[in-house]
Short mmCIF file of C-alpha atoms in Angstrom, two decimals:
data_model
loop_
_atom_site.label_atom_id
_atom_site.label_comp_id
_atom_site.label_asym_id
_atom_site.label_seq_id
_atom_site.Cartn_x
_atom_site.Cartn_y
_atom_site.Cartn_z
CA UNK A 30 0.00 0.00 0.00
CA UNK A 31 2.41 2.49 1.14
CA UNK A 32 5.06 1.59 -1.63
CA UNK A 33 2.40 2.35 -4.06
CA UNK A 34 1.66 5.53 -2.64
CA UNK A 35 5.38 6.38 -2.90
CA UNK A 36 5.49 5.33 -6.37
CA UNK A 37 2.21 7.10 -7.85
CA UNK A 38 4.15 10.28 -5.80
CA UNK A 39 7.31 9.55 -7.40
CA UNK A 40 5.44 9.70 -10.96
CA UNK A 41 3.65 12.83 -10.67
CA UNK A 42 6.95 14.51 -9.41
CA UNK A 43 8.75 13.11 -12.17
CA UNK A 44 5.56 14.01 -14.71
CA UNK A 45 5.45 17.88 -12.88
CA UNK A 46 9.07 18.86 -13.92
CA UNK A 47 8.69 18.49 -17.67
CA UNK A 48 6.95 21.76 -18.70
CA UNK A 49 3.31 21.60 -19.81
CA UNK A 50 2.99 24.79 -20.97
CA UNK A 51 6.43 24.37 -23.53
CA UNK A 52 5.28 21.35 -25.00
CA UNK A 53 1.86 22.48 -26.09
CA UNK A 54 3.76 25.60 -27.47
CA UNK A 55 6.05 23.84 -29.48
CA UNK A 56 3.64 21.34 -31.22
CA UNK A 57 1.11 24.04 -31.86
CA UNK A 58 3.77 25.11 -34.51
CA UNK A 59 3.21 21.69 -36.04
CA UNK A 60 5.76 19.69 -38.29
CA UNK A 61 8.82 20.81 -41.03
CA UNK A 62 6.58 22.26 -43.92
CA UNK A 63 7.84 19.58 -46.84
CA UNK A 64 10.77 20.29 -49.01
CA UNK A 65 12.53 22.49 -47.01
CA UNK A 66 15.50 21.29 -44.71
CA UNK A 67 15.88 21.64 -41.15
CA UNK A 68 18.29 24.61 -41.16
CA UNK A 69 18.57 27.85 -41.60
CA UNK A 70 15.90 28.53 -43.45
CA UNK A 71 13.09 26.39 -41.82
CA UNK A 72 9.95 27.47 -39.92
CA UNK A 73 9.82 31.37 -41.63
CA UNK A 74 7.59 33.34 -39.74
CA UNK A 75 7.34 31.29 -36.74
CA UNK A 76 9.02 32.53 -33.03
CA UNK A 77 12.13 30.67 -33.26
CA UNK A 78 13.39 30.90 -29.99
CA UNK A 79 10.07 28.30 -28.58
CA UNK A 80 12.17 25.58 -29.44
CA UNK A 81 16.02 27.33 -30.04
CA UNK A 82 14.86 29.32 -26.34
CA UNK A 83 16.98 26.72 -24.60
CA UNK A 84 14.63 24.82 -23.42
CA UNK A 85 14.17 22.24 -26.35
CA UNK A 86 13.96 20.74 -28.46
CA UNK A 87 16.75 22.38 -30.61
CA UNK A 88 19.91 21.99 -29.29
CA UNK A 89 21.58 25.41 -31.10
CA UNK A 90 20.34 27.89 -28.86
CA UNK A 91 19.34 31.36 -30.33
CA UNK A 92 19.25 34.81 -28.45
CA UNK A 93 17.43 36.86 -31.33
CA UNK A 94 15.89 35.89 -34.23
CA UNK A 95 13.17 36.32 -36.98
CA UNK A 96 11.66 36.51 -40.20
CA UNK A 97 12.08 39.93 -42.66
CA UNK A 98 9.27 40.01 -45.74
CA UNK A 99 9.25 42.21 -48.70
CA UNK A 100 5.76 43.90 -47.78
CA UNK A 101 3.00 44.27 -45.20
CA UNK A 102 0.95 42.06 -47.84
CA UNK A 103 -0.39 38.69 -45.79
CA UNK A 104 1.31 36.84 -49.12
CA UNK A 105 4.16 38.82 -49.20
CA UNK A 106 7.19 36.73 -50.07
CA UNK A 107 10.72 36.65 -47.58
CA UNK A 108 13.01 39.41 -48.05
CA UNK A 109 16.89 38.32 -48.80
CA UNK A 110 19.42 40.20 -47.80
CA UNK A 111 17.73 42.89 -45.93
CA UNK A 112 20.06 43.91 -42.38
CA UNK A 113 18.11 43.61 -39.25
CA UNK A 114 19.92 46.17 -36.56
CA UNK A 115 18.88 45.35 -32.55
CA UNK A 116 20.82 47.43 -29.46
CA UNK A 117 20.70 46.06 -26.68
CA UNK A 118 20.20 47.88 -23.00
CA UNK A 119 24.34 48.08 -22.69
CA UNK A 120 24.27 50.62 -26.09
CA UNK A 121 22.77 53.64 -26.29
CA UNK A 122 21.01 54.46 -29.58
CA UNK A 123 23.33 57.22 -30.68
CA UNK A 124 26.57 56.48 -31.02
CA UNK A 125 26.09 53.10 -29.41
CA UNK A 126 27.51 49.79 -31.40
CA UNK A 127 24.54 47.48 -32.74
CA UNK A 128 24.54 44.00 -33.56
CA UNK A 129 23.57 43.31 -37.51
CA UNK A 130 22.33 39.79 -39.17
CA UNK A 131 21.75 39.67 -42.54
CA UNK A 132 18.40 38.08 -44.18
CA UNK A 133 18.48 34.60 -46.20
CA UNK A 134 16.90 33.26 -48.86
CA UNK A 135 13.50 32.18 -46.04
CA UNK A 136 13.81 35.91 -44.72
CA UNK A 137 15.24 34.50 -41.76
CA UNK A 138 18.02 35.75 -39.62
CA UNK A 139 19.54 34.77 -35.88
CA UNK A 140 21.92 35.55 -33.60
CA UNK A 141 23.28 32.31 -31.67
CA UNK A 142 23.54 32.91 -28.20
CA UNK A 143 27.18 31.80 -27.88
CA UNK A 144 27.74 35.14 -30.05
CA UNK A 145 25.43 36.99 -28.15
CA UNK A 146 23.39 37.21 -24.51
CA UNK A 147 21.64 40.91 -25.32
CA UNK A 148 20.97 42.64 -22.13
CA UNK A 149 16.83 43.45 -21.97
CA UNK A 150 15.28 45.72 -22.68
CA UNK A 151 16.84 45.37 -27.18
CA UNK A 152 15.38 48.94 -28.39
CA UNK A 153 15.28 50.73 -32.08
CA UNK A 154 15.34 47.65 -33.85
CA UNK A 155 15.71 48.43 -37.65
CA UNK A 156 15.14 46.87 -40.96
CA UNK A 157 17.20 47.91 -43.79
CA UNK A 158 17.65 47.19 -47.36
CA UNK A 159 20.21 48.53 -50.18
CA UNK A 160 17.90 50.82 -52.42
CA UNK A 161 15.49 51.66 -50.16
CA UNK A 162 15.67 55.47 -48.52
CA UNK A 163 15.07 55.07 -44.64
CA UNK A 164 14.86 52.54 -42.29
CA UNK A 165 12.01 50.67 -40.99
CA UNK A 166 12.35 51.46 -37.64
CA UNK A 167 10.62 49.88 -34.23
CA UNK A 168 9.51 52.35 -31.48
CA UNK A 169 8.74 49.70 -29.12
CA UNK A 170 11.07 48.04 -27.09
CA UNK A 171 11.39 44.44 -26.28
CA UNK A 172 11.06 43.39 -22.60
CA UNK A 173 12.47 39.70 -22.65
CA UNK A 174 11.36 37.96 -25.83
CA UNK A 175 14.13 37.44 -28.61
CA UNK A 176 11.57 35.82 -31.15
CA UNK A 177 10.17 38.88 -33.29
CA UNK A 178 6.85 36.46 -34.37
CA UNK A 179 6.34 36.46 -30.52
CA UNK A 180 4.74 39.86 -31.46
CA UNK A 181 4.71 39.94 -35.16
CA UNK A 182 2.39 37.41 -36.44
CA UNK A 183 -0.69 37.85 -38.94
CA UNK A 184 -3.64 38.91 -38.73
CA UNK A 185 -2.43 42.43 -37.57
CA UNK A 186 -4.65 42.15 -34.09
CA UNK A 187 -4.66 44.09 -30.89
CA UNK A 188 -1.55 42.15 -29.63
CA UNK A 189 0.39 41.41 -32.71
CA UNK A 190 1.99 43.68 -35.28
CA UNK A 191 1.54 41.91 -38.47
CA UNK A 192 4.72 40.30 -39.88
CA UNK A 193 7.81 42.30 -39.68
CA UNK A 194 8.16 44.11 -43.43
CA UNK A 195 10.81 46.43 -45.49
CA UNK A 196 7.94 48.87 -47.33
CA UNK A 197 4.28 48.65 -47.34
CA UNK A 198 3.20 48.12 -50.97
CA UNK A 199 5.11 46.19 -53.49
CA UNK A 200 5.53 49.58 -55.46
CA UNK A 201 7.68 50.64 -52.94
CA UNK A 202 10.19 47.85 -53.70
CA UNK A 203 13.55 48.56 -54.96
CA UNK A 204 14.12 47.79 -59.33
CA UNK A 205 14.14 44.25 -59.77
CA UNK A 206 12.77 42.69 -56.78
CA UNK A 207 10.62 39.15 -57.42
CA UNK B 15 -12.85 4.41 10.46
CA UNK B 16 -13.60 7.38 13.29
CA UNK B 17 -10.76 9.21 11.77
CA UNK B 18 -12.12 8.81 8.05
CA UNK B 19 -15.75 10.61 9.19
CA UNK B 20 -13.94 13.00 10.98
CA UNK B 21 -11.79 14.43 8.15
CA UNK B 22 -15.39 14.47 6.01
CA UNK B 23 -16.52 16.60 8.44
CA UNK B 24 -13.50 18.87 8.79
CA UNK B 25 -13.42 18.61 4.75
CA UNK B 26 -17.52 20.27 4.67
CA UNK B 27 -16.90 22.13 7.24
CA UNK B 28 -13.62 24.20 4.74
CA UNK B 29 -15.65 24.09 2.00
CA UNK B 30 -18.38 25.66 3.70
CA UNK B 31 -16.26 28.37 5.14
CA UNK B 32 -14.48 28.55 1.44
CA UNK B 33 -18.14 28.83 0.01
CA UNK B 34 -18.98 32.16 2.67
CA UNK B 35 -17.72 35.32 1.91
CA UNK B 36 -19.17 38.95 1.66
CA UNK B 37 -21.97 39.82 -0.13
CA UNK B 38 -22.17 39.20 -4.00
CA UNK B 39 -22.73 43.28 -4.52
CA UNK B 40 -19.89 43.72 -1.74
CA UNK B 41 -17.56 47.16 -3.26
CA UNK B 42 -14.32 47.61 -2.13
CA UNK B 43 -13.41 51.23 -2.60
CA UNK B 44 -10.36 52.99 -3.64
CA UNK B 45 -9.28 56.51 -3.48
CA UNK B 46 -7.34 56.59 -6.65
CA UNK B 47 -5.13 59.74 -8.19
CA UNK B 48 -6.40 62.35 -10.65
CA UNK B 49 -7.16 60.36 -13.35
CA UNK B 50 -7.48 63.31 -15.81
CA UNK B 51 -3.46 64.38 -14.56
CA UNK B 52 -2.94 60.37 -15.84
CA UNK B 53 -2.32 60.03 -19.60
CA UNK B 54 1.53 61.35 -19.17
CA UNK B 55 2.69 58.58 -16.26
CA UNK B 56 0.20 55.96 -18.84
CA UNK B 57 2.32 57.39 -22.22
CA UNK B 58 5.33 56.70 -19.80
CA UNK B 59 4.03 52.99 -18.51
CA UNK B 60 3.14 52.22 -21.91
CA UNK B 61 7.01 52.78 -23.41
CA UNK B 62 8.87 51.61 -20.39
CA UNK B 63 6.64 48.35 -19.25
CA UNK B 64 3.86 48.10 -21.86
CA UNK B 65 5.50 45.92 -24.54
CA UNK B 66 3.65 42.69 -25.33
CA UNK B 67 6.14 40.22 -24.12
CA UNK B 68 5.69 42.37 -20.91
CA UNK B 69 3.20 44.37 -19.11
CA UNK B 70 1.29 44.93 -22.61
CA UNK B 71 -0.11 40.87 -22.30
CA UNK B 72 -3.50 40.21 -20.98
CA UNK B 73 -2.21 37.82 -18.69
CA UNK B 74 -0.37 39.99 -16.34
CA UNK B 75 -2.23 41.52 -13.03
CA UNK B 76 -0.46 45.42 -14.42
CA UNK B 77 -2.23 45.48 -17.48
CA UNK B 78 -0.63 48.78 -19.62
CA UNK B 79 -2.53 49.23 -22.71
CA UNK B 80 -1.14 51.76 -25.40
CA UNK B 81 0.19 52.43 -28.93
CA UNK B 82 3.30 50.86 -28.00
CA UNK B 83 1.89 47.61 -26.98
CA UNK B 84 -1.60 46.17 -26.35
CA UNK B 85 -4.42 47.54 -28.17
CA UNK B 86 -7.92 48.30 -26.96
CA UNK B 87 -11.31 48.71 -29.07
CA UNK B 88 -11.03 49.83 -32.53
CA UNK B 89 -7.54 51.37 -32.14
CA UNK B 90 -4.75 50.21 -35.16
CA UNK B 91 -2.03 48.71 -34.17
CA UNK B 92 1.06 51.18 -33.57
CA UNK B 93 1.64 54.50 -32.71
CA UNK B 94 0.59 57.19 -35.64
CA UNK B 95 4.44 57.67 -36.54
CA UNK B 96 3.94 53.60 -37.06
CA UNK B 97 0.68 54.16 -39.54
CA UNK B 98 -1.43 53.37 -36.60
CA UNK B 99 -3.42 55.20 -33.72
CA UNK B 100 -1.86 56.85 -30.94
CA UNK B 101 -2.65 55.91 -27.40
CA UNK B 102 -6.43 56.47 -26.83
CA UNK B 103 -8.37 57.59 -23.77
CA UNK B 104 -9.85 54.15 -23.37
CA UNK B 105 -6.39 52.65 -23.25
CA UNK B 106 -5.34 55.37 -20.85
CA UNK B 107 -8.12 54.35 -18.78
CA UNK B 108 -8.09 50.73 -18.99
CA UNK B 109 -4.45 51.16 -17.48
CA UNK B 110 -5.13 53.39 -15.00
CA UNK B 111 -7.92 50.92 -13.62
CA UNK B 112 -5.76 48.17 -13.96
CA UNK B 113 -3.01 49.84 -12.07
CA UNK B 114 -4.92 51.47 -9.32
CA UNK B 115 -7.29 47.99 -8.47
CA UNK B 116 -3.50 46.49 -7.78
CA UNK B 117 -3.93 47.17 -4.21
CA UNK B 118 -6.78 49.20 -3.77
CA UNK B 119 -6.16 49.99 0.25
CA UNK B 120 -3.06 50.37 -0.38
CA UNK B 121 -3.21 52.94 -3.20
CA UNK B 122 -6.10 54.79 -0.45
CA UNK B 123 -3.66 55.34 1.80
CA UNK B 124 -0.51 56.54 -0.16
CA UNK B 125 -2.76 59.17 -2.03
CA UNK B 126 -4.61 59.78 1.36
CA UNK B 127 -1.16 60.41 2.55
CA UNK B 128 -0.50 62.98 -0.18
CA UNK B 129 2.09 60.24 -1.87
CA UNK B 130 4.18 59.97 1.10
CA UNK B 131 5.78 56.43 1.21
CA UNK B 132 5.14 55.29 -2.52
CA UNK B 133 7.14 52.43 -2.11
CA UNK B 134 4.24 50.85 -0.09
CA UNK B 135 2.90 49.96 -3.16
CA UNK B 136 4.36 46.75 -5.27
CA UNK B 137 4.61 48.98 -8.24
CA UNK B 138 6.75 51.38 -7.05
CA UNK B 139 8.55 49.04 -4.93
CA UNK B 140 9.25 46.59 -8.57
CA UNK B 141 10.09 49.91 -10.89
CA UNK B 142 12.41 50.26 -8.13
CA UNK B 143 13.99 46.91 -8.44
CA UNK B 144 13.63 46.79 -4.35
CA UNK B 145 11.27 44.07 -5.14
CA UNK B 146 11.68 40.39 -7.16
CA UNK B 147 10.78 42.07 -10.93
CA UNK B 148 11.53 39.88 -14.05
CA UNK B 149 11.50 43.46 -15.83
CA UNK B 150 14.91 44.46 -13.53
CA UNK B 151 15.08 47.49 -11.93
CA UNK B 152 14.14 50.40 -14.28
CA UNK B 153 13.79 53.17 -12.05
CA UNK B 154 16.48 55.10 -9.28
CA UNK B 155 14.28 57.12 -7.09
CA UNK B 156 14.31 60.59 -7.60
CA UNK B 157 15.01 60.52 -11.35
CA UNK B 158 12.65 61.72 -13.50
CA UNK B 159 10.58 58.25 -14.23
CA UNK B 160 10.79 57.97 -10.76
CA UNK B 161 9.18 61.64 -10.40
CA UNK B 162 6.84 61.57 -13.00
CA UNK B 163 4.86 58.42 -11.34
CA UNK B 164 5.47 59.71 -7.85
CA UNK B 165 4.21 63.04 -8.58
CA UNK B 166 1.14 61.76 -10.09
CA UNK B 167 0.66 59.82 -6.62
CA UNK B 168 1.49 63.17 -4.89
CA UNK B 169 -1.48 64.79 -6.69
CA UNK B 170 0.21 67.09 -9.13
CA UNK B 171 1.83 65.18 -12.23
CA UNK B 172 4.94 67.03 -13.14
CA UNK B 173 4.70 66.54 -17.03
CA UNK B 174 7.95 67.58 -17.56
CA UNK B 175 9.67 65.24 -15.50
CA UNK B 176 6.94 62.62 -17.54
CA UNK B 177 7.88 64.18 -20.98
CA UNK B 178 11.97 63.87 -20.27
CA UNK B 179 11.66 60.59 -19.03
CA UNK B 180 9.51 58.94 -22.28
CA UNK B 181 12.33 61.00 -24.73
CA UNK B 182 15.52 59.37 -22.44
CA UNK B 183 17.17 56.69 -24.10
CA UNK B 184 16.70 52.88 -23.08
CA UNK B 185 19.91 51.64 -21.27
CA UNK B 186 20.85 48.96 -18.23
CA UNK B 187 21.14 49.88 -14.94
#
């Protein structure tokens, strides 16, 4: 009797440590969309850092990271090549030095967290592109999430920004973008 | 067995006492700040501890609503320089009812008290960083943050202290 009391209490511990709450976040995001490699340039638009947080499942652990597209168009495609600029709370916006990641070919870019722990709050985030006149610039700051689809998913909603985008219409696209 | 109907009894006799309470139209009251001197310390709460992954998500007990962060009604998303709608008077509201139902006796008796002692309430106390805050410690009393939300508590916002703070640039402490 009492050895299966200590066992059922042994189980629930054991089944109370994983975290709940994690799990259901991570499969919500569902499975690798087909034809594209786990990599780089997987899971576009989703908050990376729910599974590269450090908590699992990835093992390469991210500190900042995201997905850049073209326009604010629901269909827009990824943006290549587009710099993403983040200070964090050690460097003051003028004058300070910013970290930079460059886009790839999924609009995705990260900083690994070996290269970089940002201090909260990261503030005047940027989006830039060659061509295109001034920045895209974030007013907000950004309290303790590194994932920018934590905030910026679609539909544009009361507590989400839309994806993050370079120019509003296509029109405003640089020459010969796709 | 004598032990087993005993704990039933103790076990009805919690629930019953969980079950009591005050009246269903029971008020507790609050004496609560100038509301109309509120929308600077709000404009401030909204750009220091409103962003969504922060006090701007509906899950937290400081709820900060504003063109920063979380949205109310039929406001955009944004602040106008972001193509959306600046910080409304329902947001400022919703905020300052959020923030002063914290700790409503409390709040009575630090604006009763003409804002003497602010940092009896947990607010103060967690801008502070005198108190356990995930956010850190974002305020050093007596700077003008500090003033702008202590002032308001005092009964006379000093908007200048308010408009300095919301233009000074983010950095660690």
């Amino acid at each position: 009797m009492t050895r299966r009391f200590y066992f059922a209490a042994v189980l629930l511990a054991v089944w109370s440590c994983g975290d709940p709450v994690h799990d259901t976040r991570v499969d919500a995001l569902g499975g690798e969309k087909s034809g594209v490699p786990t990599g780089p340039t997987h899971r576009s638009g989703q908050p990376c850092l729910t599974c590269h947080g450090g908590q699992g499942p990835a093992d390469l652990e991210l500190s900042v990271a995201g997905t850049i597209y073209q326009t604010a168009a629901p269909d827009s495609p990824p943006l290549e090549g587009a710099t993403v600029t983040v200070f964090d709370a050690t460097q003051l916006a003028d004058g300070g030095a910013p970290r930079t990641a460059v886009t790839n070919a999924a609009g995705n870019f990260s900083f690994r967290r070996t290269e970089w722990a940002p201090v909260y709050p990261l503030h005047d985030i940027s989006v830039t592109f060659p061509g295109v006149a001034a920045p895209t610039t974030m007013h907000t700051t950004v309290g303790r999430d590194g994932s920018c689809a934590s905030c910026h998913v679609d539909p544009k909603g009361p507590a989400t920004h839309g994806h993050v985008y370079l120019v509003l219409e296509p029109a405003d696209l640089p020459g010969a973008m796709p | 067995m004598t032990k087993r109907i005993a704990f039933l009894i103790g076990l009805a006799l919690a629930l019953a006492v969980a079950c009591g309470g005050p009246p269903d139209d029971a008020r507790v009251g609050v004496v609560t700040p100038d509301p109309a001197q509120f929308p600077p310390v709000s404009l401030l709460l909204d750009h220091r501890c409103g962003s969504l992954d922060c006090h701007g998500a509906r899950t937290r007990n400081l709820q900060v609503y504003g063109c920063e962060g979380l949205r109310l009604g039929t406001a955009t998303p944004g602040c106008r320089n972001a193509s959306g709608t600046d910080t409304t008077a329902e947001e400022h509201d919703a905020t300052f009812r959020s923030l002063v139902a914290l700790e409503p006796a409390v709040m009575t008796s630090v604006v009763q008290g003409k804002g003497q002692n602010p940092e009896l309430l947990t607010f103060v106390r967690k801008a502070r960083g005198t108190e356990s805050h995930k956010g850190g410690t974002l305020v050093t009393p007596g700077d003008d943050q500090d003033i702008c939300m202590t002032s308001w508590l005092a009964g006379a916002v000093d908007k200048n202290a308010c408009a300095r703070a919301l233009a000074a640039p983010v950095t660690a402490r």
